[in-house]
PDB file of C-alpha atoms in Angstrom:
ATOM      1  CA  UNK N 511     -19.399  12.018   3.913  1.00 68.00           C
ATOM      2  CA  UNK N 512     -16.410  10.237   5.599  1.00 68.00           C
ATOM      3  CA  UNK N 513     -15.848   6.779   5.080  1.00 74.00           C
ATOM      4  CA  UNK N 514     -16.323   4.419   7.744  1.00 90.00           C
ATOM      5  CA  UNK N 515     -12.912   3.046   8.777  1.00 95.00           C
ATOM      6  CA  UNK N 516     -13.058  -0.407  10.003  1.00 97.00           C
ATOM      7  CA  UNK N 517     -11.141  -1.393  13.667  1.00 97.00           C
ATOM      8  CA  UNK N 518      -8.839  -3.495  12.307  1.00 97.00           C
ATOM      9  CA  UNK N 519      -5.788  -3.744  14.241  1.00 97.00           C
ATOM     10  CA  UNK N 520      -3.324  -5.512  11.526  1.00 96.00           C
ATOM     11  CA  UNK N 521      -4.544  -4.426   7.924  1.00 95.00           C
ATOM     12  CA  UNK N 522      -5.420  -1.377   6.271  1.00 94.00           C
ATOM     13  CA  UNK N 523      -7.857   0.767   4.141  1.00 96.00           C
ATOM     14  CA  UNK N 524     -10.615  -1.637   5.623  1.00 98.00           C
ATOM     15  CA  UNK N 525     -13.737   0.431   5.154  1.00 97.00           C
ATOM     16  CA  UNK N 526     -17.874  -0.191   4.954  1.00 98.00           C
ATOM     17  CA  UNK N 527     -19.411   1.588   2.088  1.00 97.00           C
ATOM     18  CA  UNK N 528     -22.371   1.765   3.999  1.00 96.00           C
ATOM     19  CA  UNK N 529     -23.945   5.884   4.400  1.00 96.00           C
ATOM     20  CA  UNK N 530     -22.764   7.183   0.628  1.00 96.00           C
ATOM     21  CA  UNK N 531     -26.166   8.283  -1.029  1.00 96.00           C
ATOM     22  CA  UNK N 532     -26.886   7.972  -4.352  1.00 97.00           C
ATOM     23  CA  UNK N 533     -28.524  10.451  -7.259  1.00 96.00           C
ATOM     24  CA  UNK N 534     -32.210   9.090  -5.724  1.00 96.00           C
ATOM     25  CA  UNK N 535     -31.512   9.675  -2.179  1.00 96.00           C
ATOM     26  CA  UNK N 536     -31.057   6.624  -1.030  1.00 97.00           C
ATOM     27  CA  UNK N 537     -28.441   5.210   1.384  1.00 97.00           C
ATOM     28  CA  UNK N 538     -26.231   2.248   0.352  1.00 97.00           C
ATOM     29  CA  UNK N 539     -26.925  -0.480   3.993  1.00 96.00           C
ATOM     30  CA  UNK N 540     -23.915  -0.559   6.097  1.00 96.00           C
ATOM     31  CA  UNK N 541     -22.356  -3.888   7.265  1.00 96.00           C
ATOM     32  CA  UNK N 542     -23.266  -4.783   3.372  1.00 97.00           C
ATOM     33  CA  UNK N 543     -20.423  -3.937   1.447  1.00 98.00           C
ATOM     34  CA  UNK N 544     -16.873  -3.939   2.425  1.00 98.00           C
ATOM     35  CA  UNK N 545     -13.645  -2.471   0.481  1.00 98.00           C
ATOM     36  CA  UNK N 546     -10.017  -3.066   1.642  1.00 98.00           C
ATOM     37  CA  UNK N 547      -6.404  -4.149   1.433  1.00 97.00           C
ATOM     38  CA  UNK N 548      -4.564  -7.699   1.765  1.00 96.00           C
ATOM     39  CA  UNK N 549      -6.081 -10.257   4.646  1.00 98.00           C
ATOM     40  CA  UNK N 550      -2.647 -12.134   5.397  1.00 97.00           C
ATOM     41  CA  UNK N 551      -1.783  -9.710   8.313  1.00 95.00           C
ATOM     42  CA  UNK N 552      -4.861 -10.060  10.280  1.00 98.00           C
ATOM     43  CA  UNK N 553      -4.443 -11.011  13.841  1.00 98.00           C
ATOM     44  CA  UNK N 554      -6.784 -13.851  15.588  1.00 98.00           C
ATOM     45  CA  UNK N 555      -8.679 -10.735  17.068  1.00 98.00           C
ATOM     46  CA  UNK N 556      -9.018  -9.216  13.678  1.00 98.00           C
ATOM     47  CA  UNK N 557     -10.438 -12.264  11.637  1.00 98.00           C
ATOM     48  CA  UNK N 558     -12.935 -12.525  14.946  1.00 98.00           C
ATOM     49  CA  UNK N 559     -13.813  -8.741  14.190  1.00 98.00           C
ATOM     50  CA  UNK N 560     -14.607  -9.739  10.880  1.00 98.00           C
ATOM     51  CA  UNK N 561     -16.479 -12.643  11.794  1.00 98.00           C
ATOM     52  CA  UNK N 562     -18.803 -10.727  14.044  1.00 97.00           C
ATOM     53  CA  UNK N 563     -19.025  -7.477  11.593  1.00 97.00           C
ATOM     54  CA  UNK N 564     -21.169 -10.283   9.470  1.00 97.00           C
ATOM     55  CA  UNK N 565     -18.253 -10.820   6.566  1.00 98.00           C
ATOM     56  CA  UNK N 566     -20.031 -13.656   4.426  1.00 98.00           C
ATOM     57  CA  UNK N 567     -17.966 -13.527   1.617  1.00 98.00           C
ATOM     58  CA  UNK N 568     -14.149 -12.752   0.498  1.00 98.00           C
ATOM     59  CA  UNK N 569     -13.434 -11.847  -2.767  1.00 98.00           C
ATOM     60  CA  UNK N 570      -9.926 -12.193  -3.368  1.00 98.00           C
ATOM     61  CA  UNK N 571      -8.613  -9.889  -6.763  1.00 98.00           C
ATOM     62  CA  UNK N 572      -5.264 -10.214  -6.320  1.00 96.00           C
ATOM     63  CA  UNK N 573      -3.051 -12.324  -9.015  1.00 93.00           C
ATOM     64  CA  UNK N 574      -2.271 -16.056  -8.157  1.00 94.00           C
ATOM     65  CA  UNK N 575       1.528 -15.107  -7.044  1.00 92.00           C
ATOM     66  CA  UNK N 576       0.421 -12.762  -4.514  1.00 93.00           C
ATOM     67  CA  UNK N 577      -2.614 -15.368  -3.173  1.00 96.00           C
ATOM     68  CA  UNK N 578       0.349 -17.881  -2.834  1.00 95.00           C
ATOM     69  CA  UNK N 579       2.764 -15.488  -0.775  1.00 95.00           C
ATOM     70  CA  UNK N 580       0.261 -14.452   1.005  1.00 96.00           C
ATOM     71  CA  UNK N 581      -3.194 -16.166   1.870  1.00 98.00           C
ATOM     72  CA  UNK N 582      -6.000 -14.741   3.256  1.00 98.00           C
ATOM     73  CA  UNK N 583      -6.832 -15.179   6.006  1.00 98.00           C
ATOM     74  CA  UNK N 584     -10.723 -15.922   5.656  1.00 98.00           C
ATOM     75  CA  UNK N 585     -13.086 -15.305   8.302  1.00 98.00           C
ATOM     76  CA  UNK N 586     -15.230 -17.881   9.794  1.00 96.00           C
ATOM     77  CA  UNK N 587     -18.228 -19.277   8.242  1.00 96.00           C
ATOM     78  CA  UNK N 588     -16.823 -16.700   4.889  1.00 98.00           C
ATOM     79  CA  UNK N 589     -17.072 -18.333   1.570  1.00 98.00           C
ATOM     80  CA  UNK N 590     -14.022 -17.420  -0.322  1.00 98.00           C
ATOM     81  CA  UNK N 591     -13.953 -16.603  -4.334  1.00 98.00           C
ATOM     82  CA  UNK N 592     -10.183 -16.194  -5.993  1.00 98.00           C
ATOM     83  CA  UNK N 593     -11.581 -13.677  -8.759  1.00 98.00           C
ATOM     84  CA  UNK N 594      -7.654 -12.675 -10.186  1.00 97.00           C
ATOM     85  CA  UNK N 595      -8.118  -9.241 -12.552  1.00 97.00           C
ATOM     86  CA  UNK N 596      -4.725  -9.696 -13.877  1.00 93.00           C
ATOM     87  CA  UNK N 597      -2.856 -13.115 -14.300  1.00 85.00           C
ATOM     88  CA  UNK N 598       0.009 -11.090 -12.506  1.00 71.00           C
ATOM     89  CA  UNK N 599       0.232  -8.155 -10.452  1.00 57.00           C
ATOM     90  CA  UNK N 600       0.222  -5.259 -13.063  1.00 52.00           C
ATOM     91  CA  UNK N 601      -0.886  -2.901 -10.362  1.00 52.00           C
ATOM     92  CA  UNK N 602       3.397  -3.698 -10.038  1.00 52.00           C
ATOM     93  CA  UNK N 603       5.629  -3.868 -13.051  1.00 44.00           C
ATOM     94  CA  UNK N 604       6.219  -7.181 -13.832  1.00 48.00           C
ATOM     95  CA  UNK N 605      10.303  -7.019 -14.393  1.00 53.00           C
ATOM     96  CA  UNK N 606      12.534  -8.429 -12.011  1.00 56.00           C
ATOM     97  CA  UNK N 607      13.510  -5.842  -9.222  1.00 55.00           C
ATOM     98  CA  UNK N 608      16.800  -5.120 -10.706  1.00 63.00           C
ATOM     99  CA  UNK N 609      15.157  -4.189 -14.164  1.00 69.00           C
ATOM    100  CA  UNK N 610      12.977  -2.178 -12.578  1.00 65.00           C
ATOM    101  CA  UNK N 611      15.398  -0.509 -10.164  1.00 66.00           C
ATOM    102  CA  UNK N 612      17.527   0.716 -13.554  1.00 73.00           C
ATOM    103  CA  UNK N 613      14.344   1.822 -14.957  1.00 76.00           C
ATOM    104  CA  UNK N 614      13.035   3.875 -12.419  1.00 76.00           C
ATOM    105  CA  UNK N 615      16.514   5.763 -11.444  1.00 75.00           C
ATOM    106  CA  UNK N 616      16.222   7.035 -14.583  1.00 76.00           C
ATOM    107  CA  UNK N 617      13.071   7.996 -14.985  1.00 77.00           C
ATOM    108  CA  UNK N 618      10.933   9.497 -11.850  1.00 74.00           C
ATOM    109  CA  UNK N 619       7.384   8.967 -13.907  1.00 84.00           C
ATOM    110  CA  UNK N 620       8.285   5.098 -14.448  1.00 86.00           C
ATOM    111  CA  UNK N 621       5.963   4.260 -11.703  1.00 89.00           C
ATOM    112  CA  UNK N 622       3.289   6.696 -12.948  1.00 94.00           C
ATOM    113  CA  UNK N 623       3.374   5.869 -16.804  1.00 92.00           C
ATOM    114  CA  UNK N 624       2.775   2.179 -15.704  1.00 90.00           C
ATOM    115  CA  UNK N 625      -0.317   2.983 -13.515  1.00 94.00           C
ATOM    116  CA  UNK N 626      -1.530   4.627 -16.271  1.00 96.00           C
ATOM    117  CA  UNK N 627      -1.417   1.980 -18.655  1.00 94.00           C
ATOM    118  CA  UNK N 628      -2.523  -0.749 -16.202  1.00 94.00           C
ATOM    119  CA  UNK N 629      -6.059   1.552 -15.495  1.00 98.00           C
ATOM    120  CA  UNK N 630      -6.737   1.173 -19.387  1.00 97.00           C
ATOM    121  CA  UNK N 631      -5.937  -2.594 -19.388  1.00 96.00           C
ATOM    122  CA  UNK N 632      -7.709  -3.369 -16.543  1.00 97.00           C
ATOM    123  CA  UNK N 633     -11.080  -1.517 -18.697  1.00 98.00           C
ATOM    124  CA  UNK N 634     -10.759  -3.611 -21.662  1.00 98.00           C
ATOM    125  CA  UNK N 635      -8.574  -7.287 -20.639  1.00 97.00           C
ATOM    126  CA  UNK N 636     -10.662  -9.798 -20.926  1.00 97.00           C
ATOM    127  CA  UNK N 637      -9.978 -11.687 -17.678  1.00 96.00           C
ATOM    128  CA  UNK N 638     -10.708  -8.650 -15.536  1.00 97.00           C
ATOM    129  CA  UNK N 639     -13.846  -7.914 -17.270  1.00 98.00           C
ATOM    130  CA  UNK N 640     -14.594 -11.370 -16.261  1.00 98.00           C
ATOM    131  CA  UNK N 641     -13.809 -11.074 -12.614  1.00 98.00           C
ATOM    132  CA  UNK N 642     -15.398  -8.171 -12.555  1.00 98.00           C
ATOM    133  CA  UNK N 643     -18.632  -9.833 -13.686  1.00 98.00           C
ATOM    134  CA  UNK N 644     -18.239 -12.610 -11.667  1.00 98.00           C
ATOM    135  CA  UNK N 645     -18.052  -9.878  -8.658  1.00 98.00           C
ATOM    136  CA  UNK N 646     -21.357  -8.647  -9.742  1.00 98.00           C
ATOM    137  CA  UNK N 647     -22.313 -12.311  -9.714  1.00 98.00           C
ATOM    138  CA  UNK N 648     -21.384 -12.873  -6.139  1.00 98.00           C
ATOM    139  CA  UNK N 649     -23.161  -9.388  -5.268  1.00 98.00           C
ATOM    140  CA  UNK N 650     -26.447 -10.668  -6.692  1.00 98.00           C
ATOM    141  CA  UNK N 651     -26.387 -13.656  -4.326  1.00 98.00           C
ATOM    142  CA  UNK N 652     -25.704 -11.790  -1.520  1.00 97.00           C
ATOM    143  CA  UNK N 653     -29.110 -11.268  -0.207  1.00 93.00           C
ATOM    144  CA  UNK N 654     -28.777 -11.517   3.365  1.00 85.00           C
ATOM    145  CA  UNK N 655     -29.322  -8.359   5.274  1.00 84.00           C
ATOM    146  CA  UNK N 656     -26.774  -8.688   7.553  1.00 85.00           C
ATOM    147  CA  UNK N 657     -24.398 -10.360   5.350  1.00 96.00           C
ATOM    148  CA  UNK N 658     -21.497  -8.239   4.206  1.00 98.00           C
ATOM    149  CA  UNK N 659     -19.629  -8.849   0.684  1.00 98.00           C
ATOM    150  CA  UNK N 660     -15.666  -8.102   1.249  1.00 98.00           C
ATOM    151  CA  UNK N 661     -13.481  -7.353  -1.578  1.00 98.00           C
ATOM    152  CA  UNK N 662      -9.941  -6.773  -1.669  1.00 98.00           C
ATOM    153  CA  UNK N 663      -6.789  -6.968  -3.488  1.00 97.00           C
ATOM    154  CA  UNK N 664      -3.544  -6.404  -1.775  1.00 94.00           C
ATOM    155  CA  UNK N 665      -3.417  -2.292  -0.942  1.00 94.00           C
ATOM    156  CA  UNK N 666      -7.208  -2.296  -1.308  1.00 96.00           C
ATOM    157  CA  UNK N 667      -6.485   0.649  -4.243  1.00 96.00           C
ATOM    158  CA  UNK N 668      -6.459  -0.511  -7.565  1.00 97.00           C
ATOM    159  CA  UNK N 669      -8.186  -3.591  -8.595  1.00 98.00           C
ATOM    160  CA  UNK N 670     -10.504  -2.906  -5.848  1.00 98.00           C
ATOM    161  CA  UNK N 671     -10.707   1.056  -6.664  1.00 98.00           C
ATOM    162  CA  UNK N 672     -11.674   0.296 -10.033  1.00 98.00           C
ATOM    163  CA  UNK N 673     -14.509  -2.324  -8.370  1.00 98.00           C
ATOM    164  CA  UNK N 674     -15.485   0.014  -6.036  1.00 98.00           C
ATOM    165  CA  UNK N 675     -16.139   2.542  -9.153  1.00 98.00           C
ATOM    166  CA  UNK N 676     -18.220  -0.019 -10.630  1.00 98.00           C
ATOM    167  CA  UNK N 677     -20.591  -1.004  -7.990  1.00 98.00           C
ATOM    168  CA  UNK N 678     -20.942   2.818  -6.991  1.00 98.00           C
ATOM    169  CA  UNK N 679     -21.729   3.071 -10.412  1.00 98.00           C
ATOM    170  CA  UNK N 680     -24.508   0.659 -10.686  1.00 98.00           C
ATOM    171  CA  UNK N 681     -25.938   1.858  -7.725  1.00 98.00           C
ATOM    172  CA  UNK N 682     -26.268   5.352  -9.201  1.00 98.00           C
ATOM    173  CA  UNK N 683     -23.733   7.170  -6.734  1.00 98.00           C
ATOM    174  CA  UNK N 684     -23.068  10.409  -7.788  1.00 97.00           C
ATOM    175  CA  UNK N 685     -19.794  10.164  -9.857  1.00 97.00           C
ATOM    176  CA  UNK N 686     -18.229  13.220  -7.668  1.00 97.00           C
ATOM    177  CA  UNK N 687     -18.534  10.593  -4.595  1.00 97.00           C
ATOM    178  CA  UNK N 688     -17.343   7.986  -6.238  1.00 98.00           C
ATOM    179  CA  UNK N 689     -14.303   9.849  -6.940  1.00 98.00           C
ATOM    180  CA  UNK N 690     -13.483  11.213  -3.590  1.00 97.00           C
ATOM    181  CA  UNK N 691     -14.465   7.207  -1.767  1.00 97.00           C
ATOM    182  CA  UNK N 692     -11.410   6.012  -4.440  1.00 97.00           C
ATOM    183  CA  UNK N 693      -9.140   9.048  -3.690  1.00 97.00           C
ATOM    184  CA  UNK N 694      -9.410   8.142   0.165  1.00 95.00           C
ATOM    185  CA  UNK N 695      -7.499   5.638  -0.125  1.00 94.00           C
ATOM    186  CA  UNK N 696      -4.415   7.764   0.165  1.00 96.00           C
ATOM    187  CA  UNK N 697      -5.501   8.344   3.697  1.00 94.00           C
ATOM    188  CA  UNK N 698      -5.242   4.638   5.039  1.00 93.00           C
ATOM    189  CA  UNK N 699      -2.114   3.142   3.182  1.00 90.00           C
ATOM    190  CA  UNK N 700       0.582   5.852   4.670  1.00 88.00           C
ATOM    191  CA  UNK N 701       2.044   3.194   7.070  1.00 87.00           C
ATOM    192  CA  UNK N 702       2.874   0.675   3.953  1.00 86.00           C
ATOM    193  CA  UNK N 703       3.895   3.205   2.079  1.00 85.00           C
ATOM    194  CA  UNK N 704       6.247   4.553   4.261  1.00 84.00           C
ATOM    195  CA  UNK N 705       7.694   0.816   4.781  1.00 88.00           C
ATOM    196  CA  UNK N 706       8.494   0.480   1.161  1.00 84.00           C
ATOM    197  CA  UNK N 707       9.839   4.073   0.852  1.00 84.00           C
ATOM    198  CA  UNK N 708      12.141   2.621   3.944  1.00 87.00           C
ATOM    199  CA  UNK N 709      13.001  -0.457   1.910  1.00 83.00           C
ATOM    200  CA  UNK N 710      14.147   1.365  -1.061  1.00 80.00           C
ATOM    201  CA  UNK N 711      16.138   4.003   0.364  1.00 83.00           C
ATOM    202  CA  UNK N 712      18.105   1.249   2.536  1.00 85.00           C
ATOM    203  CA  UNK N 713      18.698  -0.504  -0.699  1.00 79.00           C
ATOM    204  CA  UNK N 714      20.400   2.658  -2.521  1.00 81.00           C
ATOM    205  CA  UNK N 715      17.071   3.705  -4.066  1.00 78.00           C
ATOM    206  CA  UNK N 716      17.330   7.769  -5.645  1.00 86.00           C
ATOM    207  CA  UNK N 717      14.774   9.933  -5.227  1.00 85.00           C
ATOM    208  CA  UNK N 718      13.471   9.260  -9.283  1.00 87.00           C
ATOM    209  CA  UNK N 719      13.355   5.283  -7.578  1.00 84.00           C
ATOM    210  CA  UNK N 720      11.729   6.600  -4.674  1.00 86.00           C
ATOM    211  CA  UNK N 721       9.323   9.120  -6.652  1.00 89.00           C
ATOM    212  CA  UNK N 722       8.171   5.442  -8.547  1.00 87.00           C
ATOM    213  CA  UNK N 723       7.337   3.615  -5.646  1.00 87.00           C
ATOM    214  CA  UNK N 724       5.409   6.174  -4.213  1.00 91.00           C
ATOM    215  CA  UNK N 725       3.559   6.725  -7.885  1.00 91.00           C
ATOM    216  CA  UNK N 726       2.760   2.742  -7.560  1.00 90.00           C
ATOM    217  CA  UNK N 727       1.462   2.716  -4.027  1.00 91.00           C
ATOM    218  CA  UNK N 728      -0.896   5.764  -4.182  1.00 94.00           C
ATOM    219  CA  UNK N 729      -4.144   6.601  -6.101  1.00 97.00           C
ATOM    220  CA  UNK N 730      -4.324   9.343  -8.758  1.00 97.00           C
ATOM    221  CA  UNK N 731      -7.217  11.151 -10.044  1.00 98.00           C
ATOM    222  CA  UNK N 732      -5.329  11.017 -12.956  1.00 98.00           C
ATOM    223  CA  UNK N 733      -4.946   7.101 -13.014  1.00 98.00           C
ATOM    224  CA  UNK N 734      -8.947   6.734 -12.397  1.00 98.00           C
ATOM    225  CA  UNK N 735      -9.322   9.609 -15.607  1.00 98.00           C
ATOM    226  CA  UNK N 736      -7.305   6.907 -17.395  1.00 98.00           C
ATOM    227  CA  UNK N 737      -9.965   3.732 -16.857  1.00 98.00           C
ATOM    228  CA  UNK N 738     -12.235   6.642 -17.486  1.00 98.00           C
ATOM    229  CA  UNK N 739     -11.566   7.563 -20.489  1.00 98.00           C
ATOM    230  CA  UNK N 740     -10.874   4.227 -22.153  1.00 98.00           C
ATOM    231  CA  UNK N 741     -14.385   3.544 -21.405  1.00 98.00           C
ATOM    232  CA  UNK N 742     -15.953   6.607 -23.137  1.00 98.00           C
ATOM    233  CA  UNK N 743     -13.470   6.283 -25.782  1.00 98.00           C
ATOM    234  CA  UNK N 744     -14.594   1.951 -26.571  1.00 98.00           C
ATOM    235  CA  UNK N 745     -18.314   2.177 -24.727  1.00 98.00           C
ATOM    236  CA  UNK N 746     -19.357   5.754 -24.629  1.00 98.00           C
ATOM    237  CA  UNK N 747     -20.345   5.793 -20.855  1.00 98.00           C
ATOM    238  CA  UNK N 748     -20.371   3.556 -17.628  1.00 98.00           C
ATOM    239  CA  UNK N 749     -23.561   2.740 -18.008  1.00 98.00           C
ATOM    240  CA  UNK N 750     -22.797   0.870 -21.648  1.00 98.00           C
ATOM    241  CA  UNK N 751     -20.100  -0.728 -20.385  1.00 98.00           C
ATOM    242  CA  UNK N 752     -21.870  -2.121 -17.228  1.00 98.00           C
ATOM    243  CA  UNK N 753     -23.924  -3.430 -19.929  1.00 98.00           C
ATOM    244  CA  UNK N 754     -22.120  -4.578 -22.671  1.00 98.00           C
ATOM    245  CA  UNK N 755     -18.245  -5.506 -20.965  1.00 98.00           C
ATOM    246  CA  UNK N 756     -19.816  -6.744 -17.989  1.00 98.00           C
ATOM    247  CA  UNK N 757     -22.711  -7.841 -18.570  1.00 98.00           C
ATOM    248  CA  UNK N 758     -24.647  -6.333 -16.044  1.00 98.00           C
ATOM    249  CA  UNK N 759     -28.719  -6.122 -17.281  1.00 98.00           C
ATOM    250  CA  UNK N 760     -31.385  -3.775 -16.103  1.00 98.00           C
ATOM    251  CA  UNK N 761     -33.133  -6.549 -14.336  1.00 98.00           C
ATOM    252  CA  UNK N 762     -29.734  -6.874 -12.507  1.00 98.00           C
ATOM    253  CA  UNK N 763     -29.104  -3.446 -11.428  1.00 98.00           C
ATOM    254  CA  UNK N 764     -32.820  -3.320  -9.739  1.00 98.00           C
ATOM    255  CA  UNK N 765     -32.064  -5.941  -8.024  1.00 98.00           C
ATOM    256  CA  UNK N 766     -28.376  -4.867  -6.404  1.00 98.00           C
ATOM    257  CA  UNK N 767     -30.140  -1.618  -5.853  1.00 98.00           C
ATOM    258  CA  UNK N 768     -32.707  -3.688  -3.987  1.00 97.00           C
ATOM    259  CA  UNK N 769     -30.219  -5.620  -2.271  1.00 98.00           C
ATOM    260  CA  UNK N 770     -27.698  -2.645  -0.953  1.00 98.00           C
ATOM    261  CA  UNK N 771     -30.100   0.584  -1.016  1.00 97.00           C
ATOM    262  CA  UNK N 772     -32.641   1.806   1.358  1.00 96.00           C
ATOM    263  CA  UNK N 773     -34.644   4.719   1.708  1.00 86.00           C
TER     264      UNK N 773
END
């Protein structure tokens, strides 16, 4: 099934998870659990949209830099939770531009080669395997029915791909959905894309520059494969790491299946 794309006039890849089914047959609630990008561009009108769609809590992945150039904007009557994966933005390199730029003219699979190594880190770092369980915290309190969890990082592709994976996988989604909801994405980040393939070309970007950017801002089957594999390879299957790197206990997964599922 489609994903269910948000009206939100000054953001992107804003979507409810509601509809997806999982291996039981049952249907994950809509206006329960909400994926997307950065919250600094919303307009008045879109925090209000927010508000109304029944947004009770913000969870904010994104590394302290980026929450300091750009706050969210937090809808009323949200709580909000700073839950940073990385201690900086490794869904970026972290060189200065002009390191970067050097790099990447020379090498077209710069920007690829570092989203594959930042899908195995964010598996196995400590501090994102403790965001990530204090995500699953905040999901377990979440037990209004018209109360939806938000969570977000700044393209809404990465950090909260790989959290998206996770909850899906809890919930028993069929790991064939799970993979087309994170390859999606591509769909609803074309307009920021484009802008930073504008910025770099303007700046004297090549096309091995160009072919970087555009590996950072998009999703790969390939990069998911990577956070993948590192997990069979260290914890033989989701379901052990669920377990064991986050925590997440039997009693646990009723209940989010309880909380998000229905017949």
């Amino acid at each position: 099934m489609a994903p269910t794309l948000l009206n939100i006039h000054h953001g992107f890849n804003f979507r409810d998870l509601g509809g997806y089914t999982n291996q039981d047959g049952q249907r994950i609630k809509s206006h329960r659990l909400i994926r997307s990008g950065k919250l600094d561009l919303l307009s008045d009108r879109d925090v209000q949209f927010l508000t109304d769609y029944g947004v009770k809590y913000d969870v904010d992945f994104r590394s302290p830099d980026e929450q300091k150039e750009a706050p969210d904007r937090v809808p009323v009557g949200a709580s909000y939770h700073f839950l940073p994966v990385f201690p900086v933005d490794e869904t970026k390199v972290t060189k200065t531009w002009e390191e970067e730029q050097r790099e990447f003219a020379k090498d077209a699979r710069g920007g690829y080669k570092n989203m594959i190594r930042t899908y195995a880190e964010m598996v196995l770092l400590p501090d994102a395997q403790k965001s990530y369980r204090q995500f699953f915290d905040l999901l377990l309190s979440n037990d209004g029915d018209k109360s939806s969890l938000l969570f977000h990082c700044s393209a809404g592709k990465d950090r909260t791909g790989m959290g998206a994976v996770y909850l899906l996988s809890a919930l028993d989604v069929d790991p064939q959905i799970i993979r087309s909801d994170y390859i999606t994405t591509n769909e609803f980040i074309q307009y920021p894309l484009h802008q930073q393939l504008d910025a770099i070309r303007a700046n004297g970007g090549n096309q091995n520059t160009q072919q970087s950017i555009r590996d950072l801002w998009t999703v790969k089957e390939d990069y998911l494969d990577s956070a993948l594999s590192t997990i069979s390879a260290h914890y033989g299957s989701m379901h052990r790491y669920l377990e064991q790197a986050l925590q997440l206990s039997a009693n646990q997964v009723a209940d989010l299946k309880q909380l998000y599922l229905a017949e």
